[in-house]
Short mmCIF file of C-alpha atoms and ligand atoms in Angstrom, two decimals:
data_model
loop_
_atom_site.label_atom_id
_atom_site.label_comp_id
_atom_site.label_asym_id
_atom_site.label_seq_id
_atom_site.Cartn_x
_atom_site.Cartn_y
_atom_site.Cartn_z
CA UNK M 8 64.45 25.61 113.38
CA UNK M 9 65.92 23.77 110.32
CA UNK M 10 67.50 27.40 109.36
CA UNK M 11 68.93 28.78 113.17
CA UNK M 12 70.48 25.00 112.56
CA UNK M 13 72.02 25.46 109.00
CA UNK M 14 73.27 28.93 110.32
CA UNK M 15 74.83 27.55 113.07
CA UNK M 16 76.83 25.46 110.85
CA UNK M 17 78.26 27.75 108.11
CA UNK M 18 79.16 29.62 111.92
CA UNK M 19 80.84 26.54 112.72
CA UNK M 20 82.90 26.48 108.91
CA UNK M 21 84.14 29.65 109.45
CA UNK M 22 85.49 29.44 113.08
CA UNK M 23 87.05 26.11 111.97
CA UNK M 24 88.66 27.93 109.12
CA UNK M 25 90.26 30.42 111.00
CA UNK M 26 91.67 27.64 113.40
CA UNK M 27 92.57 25.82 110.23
CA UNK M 28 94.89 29.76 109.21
CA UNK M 29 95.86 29.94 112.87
CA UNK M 30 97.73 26.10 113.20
CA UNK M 31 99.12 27.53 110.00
CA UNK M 32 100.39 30.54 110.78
CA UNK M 33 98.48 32.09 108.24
CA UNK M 34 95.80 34.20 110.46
CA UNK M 35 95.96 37.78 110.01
CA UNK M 36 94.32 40.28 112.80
CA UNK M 37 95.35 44.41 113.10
CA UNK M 38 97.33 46.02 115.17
CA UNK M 39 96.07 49.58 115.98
CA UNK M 40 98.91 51.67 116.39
CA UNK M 41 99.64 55.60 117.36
CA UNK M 42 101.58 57.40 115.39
CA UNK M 43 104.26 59.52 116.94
CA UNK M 44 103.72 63.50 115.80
CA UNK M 45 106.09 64.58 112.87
CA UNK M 46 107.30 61.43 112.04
CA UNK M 47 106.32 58.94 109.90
CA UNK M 48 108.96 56.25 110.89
CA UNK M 49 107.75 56.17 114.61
CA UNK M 50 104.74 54.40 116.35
CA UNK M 51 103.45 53.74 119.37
CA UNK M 52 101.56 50.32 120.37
CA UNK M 53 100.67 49.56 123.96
CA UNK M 54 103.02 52.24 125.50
CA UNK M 55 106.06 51.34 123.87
CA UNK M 56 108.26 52.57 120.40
CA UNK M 57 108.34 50.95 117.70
CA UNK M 58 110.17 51.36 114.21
CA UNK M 59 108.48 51.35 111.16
CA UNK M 60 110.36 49.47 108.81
CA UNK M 61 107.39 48.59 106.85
CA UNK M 62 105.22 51.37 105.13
CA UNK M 63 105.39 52.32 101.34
CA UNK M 64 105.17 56.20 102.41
CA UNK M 65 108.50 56.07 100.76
CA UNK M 66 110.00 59.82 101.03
CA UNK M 67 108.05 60.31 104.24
CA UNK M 68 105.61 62.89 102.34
CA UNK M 69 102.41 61.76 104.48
CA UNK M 70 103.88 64.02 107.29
CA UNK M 71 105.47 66.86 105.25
CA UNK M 72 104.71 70.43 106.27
CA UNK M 73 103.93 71.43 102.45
CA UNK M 74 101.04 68.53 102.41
CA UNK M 75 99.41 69.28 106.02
CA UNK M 76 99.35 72.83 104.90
CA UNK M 77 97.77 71.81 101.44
CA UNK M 78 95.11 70.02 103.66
CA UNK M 79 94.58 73.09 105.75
CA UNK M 80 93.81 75.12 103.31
CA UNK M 81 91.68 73.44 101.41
CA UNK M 82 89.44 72.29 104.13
CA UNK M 83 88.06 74.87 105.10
CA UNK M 84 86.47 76.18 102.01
CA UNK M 85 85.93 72.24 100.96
CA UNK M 86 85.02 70.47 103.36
CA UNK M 87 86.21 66.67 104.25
CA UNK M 88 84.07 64.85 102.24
CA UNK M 89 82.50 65.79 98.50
CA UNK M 90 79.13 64.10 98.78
CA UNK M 91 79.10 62.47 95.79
CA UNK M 92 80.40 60.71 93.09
CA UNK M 93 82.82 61.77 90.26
CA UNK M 94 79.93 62.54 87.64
CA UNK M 95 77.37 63.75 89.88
CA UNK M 96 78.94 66.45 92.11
CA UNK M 97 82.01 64.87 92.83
CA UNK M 98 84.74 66.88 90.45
CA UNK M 99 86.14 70.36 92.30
CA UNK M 100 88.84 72.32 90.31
CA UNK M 101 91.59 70.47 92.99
CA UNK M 102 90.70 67.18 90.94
CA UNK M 103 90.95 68.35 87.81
CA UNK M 104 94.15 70.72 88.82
CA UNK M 105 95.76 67.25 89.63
CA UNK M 106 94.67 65.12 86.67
CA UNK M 107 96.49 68.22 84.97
CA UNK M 108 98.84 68.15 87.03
CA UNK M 109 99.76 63.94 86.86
CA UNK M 110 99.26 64.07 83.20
CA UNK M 111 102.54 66.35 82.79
CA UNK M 112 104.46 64.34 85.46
CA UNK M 113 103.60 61.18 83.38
CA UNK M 114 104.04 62.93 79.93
CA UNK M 115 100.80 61.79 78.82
CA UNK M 116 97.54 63.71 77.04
CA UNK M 117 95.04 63.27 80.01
CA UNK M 118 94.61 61.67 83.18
CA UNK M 119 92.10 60.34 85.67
CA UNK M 120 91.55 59.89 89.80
CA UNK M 121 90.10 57.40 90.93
CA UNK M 122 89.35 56.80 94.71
CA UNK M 123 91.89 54.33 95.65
CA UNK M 124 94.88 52.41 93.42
CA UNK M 125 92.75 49.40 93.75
CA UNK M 126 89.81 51.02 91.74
CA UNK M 127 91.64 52.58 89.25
CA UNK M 128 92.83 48.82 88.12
CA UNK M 129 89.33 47.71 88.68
CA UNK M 130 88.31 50.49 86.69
CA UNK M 131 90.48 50.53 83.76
CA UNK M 132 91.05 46.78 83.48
CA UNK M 133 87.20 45.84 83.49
CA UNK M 134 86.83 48.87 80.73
CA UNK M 135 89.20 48.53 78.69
CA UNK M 136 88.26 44.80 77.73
CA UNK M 137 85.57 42.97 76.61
CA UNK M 138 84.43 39.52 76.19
CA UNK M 139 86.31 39.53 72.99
CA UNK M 140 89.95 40.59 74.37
CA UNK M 141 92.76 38.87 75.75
CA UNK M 142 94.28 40.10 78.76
CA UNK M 143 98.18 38.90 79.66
CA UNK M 144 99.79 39.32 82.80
CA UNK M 145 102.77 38.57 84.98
CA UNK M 146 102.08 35.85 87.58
CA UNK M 147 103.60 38.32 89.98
CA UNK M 148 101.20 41.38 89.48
CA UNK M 149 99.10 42.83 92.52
CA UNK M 150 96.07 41.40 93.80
CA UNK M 151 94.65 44.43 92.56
CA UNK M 152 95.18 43.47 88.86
CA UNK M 153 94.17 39.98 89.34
CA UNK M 154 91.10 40.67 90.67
CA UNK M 155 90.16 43.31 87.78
CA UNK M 156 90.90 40.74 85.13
CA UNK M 157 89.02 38.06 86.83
CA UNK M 158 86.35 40.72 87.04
CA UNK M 159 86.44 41.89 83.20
CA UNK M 160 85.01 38.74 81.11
CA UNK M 161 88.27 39.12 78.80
CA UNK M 162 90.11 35.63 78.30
CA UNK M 163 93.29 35.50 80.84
CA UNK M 164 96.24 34.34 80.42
CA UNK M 165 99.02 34.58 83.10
CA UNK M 166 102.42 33.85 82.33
CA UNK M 167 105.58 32.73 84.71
CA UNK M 168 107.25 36.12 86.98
CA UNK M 169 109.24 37.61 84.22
CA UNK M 170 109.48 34.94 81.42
CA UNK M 171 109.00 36.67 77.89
CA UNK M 172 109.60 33.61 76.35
CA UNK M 173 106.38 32.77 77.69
CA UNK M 174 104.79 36.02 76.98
CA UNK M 175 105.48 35.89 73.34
CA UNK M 176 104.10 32.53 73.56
CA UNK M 177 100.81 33.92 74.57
CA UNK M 178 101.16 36.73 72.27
CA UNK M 179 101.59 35.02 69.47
CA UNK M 180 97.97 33.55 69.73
CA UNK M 181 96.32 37.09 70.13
CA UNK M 182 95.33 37.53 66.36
CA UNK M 183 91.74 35.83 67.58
CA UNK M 184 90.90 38.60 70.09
CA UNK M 185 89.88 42.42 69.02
CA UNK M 186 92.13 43.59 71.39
CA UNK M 187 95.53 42.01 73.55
CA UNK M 188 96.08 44.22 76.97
CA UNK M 189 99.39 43.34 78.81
CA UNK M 190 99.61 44.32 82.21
CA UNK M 191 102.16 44.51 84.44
CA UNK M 192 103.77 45.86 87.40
CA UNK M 193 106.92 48.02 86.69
CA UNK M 194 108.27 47.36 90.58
CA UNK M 195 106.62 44.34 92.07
CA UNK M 196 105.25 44.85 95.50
CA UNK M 197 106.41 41.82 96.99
CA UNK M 198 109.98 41.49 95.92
CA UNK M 199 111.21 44.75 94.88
CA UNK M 200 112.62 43.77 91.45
CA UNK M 201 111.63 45.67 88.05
CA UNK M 202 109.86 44.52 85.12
CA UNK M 203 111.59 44.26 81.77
CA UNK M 204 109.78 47.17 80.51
CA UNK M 205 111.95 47.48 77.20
CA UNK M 206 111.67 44.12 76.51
CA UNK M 207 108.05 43.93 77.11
CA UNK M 208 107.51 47.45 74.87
CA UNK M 209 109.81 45.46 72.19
CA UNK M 210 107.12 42.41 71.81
CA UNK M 211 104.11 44.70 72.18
CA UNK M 212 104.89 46.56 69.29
CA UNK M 213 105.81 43.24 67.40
CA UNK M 214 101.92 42.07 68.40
CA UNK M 215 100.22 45.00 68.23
CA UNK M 216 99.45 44.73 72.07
CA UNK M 217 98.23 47.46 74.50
CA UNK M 218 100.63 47.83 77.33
CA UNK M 219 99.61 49.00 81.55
CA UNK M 220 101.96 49.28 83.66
CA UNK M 221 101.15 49.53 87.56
CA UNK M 222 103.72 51.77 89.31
CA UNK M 223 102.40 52.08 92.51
CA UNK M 224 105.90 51.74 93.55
CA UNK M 225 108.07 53.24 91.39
CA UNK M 226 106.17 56.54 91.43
CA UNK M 227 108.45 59.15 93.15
CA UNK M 228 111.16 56.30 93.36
CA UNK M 229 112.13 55.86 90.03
CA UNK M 230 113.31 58.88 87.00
CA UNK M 231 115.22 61.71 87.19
CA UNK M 232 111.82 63.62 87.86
CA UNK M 233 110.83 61.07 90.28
CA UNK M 234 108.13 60.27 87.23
CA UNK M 235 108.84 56.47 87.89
CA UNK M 236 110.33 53.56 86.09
CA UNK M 237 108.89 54.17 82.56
CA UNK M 238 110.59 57.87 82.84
CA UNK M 239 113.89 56.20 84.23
CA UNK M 240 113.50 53.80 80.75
CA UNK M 241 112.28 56.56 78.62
CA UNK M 242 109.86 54.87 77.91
CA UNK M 243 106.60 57.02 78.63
CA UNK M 244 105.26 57.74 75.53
CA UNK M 245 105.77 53.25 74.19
CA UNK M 246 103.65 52.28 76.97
CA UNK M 247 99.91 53.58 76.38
CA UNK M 248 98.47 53.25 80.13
CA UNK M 249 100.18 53.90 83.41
CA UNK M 250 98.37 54.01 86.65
CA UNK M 251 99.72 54.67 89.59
CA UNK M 252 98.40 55.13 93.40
CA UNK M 253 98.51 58.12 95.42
CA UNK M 254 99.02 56.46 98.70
CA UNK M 255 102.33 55.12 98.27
CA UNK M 256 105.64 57.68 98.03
CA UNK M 257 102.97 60.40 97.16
CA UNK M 258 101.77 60.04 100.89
CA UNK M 259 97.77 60.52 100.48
CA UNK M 260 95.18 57.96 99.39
CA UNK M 261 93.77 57.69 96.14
CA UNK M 262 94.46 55.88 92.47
CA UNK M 263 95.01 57.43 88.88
CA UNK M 264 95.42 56.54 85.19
CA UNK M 265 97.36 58.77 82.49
CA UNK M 266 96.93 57.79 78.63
CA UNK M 267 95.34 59.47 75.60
CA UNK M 268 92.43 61.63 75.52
CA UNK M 269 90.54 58.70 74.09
CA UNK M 270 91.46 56.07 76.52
CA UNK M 271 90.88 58.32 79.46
CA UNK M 272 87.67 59.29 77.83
CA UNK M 273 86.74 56.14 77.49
CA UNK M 274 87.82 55.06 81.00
CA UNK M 275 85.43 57.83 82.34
CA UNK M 276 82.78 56.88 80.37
CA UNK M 277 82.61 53.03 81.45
CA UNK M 278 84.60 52.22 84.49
CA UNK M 279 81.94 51.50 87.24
CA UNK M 280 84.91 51.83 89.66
CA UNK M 281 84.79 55.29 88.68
CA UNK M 282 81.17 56.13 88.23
CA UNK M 283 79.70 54.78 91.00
CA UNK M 284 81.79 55.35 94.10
CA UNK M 285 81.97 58.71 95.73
CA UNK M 286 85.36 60.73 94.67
CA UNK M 287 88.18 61.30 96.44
CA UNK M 288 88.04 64.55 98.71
CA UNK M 289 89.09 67.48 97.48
CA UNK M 290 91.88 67.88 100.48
CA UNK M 291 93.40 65.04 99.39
CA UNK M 292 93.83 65.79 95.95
CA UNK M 293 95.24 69.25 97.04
CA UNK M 294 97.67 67.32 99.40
CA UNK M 295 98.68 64.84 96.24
CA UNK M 296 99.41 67.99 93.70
CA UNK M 297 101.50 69.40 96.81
CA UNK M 298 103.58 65.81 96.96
CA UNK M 299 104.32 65.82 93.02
CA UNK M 300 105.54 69.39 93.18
CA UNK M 301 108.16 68.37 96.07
CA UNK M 302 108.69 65.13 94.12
CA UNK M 303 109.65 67.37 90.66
CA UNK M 304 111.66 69.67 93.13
CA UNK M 305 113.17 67.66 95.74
CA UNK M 306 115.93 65.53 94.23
CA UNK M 307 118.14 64.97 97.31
CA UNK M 308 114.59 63.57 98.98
CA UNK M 309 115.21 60.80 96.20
CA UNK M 310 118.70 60.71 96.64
CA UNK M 311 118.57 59.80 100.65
CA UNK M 312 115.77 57.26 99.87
CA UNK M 313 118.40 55.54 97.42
CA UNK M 314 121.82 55.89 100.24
CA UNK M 315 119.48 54.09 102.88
CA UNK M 316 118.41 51.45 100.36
CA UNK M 317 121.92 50.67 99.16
CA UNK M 318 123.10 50.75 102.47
CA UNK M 319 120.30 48.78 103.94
CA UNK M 320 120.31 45.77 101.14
CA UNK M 321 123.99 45.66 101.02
CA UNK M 322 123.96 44.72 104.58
CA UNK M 323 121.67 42.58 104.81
CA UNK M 324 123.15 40.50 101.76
CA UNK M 325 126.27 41.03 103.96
CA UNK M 326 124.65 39.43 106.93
CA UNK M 327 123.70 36.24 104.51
CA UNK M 328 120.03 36.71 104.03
CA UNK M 329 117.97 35.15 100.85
CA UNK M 330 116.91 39.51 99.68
CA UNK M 331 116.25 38.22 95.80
CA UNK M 332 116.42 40.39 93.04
CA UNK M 333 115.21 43.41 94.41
CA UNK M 334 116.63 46.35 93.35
CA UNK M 335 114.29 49.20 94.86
CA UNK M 336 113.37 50.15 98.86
CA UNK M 337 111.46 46.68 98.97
CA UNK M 338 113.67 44.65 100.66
CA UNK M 339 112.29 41.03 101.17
CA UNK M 340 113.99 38.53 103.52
CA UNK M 341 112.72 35.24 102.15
CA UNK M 342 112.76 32.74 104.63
CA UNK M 343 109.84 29.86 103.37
CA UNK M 344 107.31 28.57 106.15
CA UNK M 345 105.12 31.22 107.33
CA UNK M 346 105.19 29.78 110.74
CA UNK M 347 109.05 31.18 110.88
CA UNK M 348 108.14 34.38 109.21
CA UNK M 349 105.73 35.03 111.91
CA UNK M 350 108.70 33.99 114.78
CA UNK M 351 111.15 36.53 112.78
CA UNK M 352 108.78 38.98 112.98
CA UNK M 353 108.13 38.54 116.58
CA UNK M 354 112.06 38.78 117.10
CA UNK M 355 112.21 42.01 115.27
CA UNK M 356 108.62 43.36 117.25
CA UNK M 357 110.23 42.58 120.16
CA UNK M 358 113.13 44.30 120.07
CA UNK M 359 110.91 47.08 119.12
CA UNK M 360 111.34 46.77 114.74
CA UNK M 361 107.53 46.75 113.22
CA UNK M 362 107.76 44.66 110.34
CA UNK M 363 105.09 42.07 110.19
CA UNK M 364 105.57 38.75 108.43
CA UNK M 365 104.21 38.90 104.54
CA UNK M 366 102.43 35.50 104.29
CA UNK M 367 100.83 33.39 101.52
CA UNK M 368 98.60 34.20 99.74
CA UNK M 369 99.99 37.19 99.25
CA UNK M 370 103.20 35.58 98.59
CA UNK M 371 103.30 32.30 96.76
CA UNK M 372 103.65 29.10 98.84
CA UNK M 373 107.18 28.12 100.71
CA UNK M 374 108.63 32.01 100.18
CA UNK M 375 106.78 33.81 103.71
CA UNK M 376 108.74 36.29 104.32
CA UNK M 377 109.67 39.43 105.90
CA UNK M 378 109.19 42.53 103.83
CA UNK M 379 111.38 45.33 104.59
CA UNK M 380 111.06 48.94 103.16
CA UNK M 381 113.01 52.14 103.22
CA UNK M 382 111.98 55.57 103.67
CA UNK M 383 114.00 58.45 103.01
CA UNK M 384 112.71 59.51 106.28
CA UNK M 385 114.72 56.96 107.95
CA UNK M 386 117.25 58.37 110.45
CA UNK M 387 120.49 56.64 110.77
CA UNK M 388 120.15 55.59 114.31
CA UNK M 389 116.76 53.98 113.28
CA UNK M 390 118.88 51.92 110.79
CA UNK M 391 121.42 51.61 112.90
CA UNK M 392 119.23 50.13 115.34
CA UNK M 393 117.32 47.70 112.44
CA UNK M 394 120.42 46.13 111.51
CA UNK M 395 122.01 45.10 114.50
CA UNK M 396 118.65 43.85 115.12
CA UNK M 397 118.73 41.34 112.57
CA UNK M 398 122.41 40.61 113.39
CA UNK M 399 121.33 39.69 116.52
CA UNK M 400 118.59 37.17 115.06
CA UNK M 401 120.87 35.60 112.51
CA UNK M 402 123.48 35.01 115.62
CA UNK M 403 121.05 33.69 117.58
C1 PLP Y 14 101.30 47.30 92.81
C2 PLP Y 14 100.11 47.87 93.48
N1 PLP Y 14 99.07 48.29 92.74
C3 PLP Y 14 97.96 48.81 93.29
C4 PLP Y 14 97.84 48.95 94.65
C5 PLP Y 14 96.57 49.51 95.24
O1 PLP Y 14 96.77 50.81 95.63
P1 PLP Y 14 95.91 51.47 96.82
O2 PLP Y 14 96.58 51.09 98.09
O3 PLP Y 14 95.95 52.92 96.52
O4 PLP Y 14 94.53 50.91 96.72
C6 PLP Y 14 98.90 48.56 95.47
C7 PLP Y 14 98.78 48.73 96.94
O5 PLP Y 14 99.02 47.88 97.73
C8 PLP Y 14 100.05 47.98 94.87
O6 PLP Y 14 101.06 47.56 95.64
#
């Protein structure tokens, strides 16, 4: 009796939590949408058309005719899943044709796929370190990195969005640790803007730090390969670990890492992220070498995403929204509360634009905002239509 009672009551905590997220415009629930066929800017919710304005499949490759044909190909003979995990069963020659294959493209000695972006930081973070390292990163990074380093039982230390000053601060009390690991994101998820990967590479080298970048976004965004923003710095071979996901402008699912042999070999040898999920299928990593090929080849795929983007921020500047620093296809409006991020939102949902509000906690406090991203894929009626949307809202 005394336990259905105490059950009742942690029952009771949680439904008064959510009421607590809903008063604050805070709760989150899903929307399940259709997709229209052969486009990846369309949806369908509840009969009606909506406009995607909010996706990271940044060159529209999740619905390119080269990647469904990769899929159908490969299915047959392999099946949808692999049955196991990486070091069990779990490697076909598709996995290791594309840890070949994302090696080259990130001009590195080896690389290694993981099942999502958010294990392969779990994964290399919590390996890489020990109880004796320090690990420094931008206040800014994804959850994904936060939640590795709080994970690892390295010491962390998290310095200010983009203050070096601060970082050197840290750095300069790194001699106690066997090893210093930097980490950062190259384009932050949230607010589009880069990280100052030259002048982080400068003070790594000056502390004899390890340096990760995350460029989940910049992959197939940034470089004149499309490489990302460490081949637009030239930069590859100064920063020793980049990981990247799959799921973003590559438009499949799935994480990696490129570094040296001995890093990688080391990641495969002691990332539980790795070893004990099961791996990615083999589809999708046939899909993923299919989307780095176009990404190598395709420059004017690039070149549209960057027109829309220029075109789309310059705009909405224009129109006399808050749209920060960014300087890549993540547009944020900032607009504070997350009570009038939700009622934006709303605005734009009902006039048929899908952008939902981006609150905190995965924003900091007081900056809720709306997050809008570009596609290459992006007609220029569905533009058309997004900004005289929000010239509508900011006249009204
Ligand atoms: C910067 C960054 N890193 C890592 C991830 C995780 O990637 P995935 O979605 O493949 O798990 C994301 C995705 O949201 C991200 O934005």
């Amino acid at each position: 009796m005394k336990r259905a009672k105490k059950k009742v009551k942690v029952i009771e905590q949680f439904e008064s939590e959510l009421r607590n997220l809903q008063n604050g415009g805070l709760y989150r629930s899903l929307n399940v949408l259709s997709p229209l066929p052969e486009t990846s800017t369309r949806v369908q919710w509840n009969g009606q058309k909506y406009t995607l304005f909010c996706s990271n499949d940044y060159l529209g490759l999740s619905r390119h005719p080269r990647l469904i044909k990769a899929v159908k190909d490969t299915v047959k003979k392999y099946g949808v899943g692999t049955g196991a995990s990486r070091l069990i069963s779990g490697t076909t020659d598709w996995h290791e044709k594309l840890e070949r294959k994302l090696a080259s493209f990130k001009k590195k000695e080896s690389a290694l796929v993981f099942s999502s972006g958010f294990l392969a930081n779990l994964g290399i973070i919590t390996s890489l370190t020990d109880k004796n390292s320090l690990i420094i990163i931008d206040k800014r990074n994804h959850a994904s990195i936060i939640d590795a380093c709080r994970l690892s039982q390295a010491t962390l230390r998290v310095y200010p969005h983009k203050r070096l000053e601060k970082l050197e601060t840290l750095l300069r009390k790194s001699k106690e640790y066997n090893r210093t690991l930097i980490i950062t994101d190259s384009v932050f998820s949230m607010d589009g803007d880069l990280a100052p990967l030259s002048e982080i590479v400068r003070l790594k080298e000056k502390y004899g730090a390890l340096l990760m970048i995350d460029e989940a976004h910049a992959t197939g965004v940034f470089g004149p390969r499309g490489s990302g923003l460490a081949e637009e710095l030239e930069l590859e071979e100064k920063i020793d670990i980049i990981m990247g996901t799959l799921s973003k402008a590559i438009g499949s699912l799935g994480g990696y890492v490129a570094a040296s042999r001995a890093i990688i070999d080391y990641v495969k040898n002691k990332g539980r992220p790795f070893i004990y999920t099961t791996s990615l299928p083999a589809i999708l990593c046939a899909a993923s070498f299919e989307a780095i090929q176009i990404i190598e080849e395709e420059w004017p795929l690039r070149e549209q995403l960057w027109n829309t983007t220029h075109l789309v921020k310059k705009s909405i500047a224009a129109m006399g929204f808050d749209v920060g620093e960014s300087v890549s296809p993540i547009i944020p409006i900032v607009v504070g509360e997350a009570n009038r991020a939700v009622k934006m939102a709303q605005y734009l949902f009902d006039q048929k634009i899908y952008v939902p509000a981006v609150r905190p906690p995965t924003v900091p406090s007081g900056s809720a905002r709306l997050r809008i991203t570009v596609s290459a894929a992006h007609t220029e009626t569905e533009v058309k239509q997004l900004l005289s949307v929000l010239e509508k809202f900011k006249n009204g």
